[in-house]
Short mmCIF file of C-alpha atoms in Angstrom, two decimals:
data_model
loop_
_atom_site.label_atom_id
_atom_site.label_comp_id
_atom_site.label_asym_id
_atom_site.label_seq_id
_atom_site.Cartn_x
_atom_site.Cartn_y
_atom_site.Cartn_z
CA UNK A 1 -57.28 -13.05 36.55
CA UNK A 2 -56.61 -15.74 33.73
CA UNK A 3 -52.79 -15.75 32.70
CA UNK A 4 -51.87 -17.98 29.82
CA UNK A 5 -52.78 -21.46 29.04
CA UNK A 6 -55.19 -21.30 32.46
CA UNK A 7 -59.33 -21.33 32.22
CA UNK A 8 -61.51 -19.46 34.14
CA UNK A 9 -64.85 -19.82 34.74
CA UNK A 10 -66.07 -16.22 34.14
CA UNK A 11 -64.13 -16.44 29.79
CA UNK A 12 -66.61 -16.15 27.31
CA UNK A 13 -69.57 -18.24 27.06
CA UNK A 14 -72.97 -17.93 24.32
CA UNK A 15 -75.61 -20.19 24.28
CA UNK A 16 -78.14 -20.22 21.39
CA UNK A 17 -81.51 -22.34 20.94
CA UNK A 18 -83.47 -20.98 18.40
CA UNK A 19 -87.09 -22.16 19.76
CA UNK A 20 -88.89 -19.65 17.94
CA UNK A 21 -87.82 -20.36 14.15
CA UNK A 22 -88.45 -23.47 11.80
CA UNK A 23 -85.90 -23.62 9.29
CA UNK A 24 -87.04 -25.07 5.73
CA UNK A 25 -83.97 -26.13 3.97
CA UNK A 26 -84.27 -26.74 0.44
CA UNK A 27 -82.39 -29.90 -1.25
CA UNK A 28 -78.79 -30.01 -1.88
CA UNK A 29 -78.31 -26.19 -0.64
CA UNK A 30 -76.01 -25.33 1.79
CA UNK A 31 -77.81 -22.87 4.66
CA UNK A 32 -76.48 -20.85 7.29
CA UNK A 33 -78.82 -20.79 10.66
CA UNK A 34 -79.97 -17.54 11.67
CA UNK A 35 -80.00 -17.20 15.66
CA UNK A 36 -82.97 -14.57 16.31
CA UNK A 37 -82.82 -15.05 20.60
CA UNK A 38 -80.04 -16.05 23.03
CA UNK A 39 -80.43 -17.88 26.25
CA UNK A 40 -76.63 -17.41 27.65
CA UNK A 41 -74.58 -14.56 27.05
CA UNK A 42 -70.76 -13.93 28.40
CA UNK A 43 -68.69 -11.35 26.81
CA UNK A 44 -70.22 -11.67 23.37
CA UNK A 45 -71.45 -8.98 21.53
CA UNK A 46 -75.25 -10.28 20.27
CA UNK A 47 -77.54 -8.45 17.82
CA UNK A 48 -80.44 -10.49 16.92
CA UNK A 49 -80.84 -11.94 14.12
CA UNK A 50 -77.54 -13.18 13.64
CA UNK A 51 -75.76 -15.90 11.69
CA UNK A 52 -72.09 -15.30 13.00
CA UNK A 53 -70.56 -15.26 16.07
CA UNK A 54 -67.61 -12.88 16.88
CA UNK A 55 -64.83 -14.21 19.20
CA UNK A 56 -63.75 -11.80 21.58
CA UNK A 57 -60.49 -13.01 22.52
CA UNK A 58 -57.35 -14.98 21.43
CA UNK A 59 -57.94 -18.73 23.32
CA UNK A 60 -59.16 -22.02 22.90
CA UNK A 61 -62.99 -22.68 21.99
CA UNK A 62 -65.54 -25.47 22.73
CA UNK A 63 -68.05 -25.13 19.63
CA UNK A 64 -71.19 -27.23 19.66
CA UNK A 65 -74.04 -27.39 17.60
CA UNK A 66 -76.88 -29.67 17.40
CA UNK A 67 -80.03 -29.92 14.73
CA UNK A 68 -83.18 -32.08 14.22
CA UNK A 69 -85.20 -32.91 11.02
CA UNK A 70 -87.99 -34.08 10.49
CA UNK A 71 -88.89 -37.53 9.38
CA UNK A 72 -87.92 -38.77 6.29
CA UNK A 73 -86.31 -41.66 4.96
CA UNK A 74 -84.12 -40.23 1.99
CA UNK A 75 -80.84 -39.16 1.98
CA UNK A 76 -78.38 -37.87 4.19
CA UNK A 77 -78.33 -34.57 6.70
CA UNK A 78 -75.00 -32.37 7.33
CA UNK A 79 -74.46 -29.97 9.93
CA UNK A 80 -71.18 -27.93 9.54
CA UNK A 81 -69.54 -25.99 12.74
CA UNK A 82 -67.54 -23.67 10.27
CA UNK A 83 -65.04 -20.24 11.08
CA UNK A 84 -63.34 -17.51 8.85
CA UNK A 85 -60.68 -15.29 10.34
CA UNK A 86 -57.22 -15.69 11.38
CA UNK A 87 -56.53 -19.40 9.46
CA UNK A 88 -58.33 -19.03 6.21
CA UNK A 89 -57.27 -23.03 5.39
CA UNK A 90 -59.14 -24.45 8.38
CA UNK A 91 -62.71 -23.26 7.72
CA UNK A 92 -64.63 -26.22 8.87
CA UNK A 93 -64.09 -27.43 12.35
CA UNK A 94 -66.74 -30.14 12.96
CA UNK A 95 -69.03 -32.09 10.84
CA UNK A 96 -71.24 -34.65 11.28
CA UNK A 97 -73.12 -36.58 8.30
CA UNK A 98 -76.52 -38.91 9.56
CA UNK A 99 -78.24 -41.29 7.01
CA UNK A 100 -82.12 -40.55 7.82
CA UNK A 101 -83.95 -42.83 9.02
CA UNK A 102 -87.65 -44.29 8.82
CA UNK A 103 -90.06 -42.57 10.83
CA UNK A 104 -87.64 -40.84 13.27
CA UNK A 105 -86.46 -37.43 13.58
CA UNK A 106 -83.06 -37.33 12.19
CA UNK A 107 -80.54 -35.83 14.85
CA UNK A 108 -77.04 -34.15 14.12
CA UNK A 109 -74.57 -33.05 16.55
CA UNK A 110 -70.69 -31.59 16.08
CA UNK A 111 -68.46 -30.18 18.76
CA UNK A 112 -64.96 -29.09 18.19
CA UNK A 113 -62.03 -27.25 20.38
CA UNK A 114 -60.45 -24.86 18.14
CA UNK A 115 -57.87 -22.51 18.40
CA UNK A 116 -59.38 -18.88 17.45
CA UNK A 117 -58.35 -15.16 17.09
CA UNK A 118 -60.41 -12.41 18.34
CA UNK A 119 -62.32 -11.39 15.37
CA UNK A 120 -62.91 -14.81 13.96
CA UNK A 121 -66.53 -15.59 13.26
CA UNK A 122 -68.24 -19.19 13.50
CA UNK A 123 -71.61 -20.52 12.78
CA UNK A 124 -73.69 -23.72 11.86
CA UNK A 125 -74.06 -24.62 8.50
CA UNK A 126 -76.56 -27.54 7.07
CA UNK A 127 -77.35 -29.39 4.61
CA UNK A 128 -79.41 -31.90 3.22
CA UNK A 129 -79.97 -34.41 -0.04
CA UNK A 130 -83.74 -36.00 0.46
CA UNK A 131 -84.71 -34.72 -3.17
CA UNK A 132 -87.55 -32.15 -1.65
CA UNK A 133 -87.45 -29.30 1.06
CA UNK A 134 -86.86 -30.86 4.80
CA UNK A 135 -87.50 -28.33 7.92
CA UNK A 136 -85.15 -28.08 11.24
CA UNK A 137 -87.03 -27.07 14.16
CA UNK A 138 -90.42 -28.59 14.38
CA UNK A 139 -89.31 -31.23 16.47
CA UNK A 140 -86.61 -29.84 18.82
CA UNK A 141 -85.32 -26.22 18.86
CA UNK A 142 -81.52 -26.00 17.49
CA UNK A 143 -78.77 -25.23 19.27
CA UNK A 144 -75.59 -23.39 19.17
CA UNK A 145 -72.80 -23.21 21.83
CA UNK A 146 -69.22 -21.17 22.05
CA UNK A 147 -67.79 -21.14 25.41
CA UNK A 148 -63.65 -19.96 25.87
CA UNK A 149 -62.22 -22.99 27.48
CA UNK A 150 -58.71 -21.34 27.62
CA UNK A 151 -57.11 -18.36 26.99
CA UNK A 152 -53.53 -18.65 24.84
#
């Protein structure tokens, strides 16, 4: 039994890695991932495809999500771990910006521990500025995480 403010190991937990999709995200447009498979799935409702999560219960969240792109030079690339629900003013809870680099894969990663409502809905948003289409997923599947750490 979890009582308040305690964690349990058996609270909600999704894991997502989208191995089976390449993503090709146009310049300067923000995109929402679509998540067509799970690997992990704890007391989340899933329908494939899906973009948003659900929480199903009132606690505190660890929210990860990571992304690679493929080689280029120009620009920067975004990932956004956003949320609607219960606290309309905090809509984005992690970010991370990377400058791309020569001939690498360009890697993002956020994680954040948010408070959410049941009912809220997160998901990964990206975006890019290279000045011509870049894809996500040739090089490394994505991934998406949302595991309860504690209920409040």
């Amino acid at each position: 039994i979890t009582t308040a403010g305690s964690c349990n190991i058996a609270q909600p937990c999704m894991e997502l890695r989208n191995a089976s999709v390449v993503y090709n995200i146009v310049t300067n447009t923000p995109v929402e991932l679509i998540w067509p498979e799970v690997q992990k799935n704890r007391g989340f409702t899933f329908v494939p495809p899906l973009a948003r999560i659900t929480i199903p219960e009132d606690g505190i969240y660890s929210i990860s999500g990571d992304v690679a792109w493929d080689s280029d030079s120009t620009g920067a690339r975004q990932i956004y771990l956003r949320w609607a629900g219960s606290n309309p003013t905090a809509q984005q809870c992690g970010r991370s910006v990377m400058t791309a680099s020569v001939g690498d894969v360009t890697q993002a990663y956020a994680y954040t521990f948010p408070s959410l409502v049941a009912g809220d809905t997160v998901w990964i948003e990206v975006w890019q500025n290279s000045g011509t289409t870049r894809t996500i997923g040739k090089a490394a599947p994505a991934g998406f995480q949302i595991c309860e750490c504690c209920v409040v």
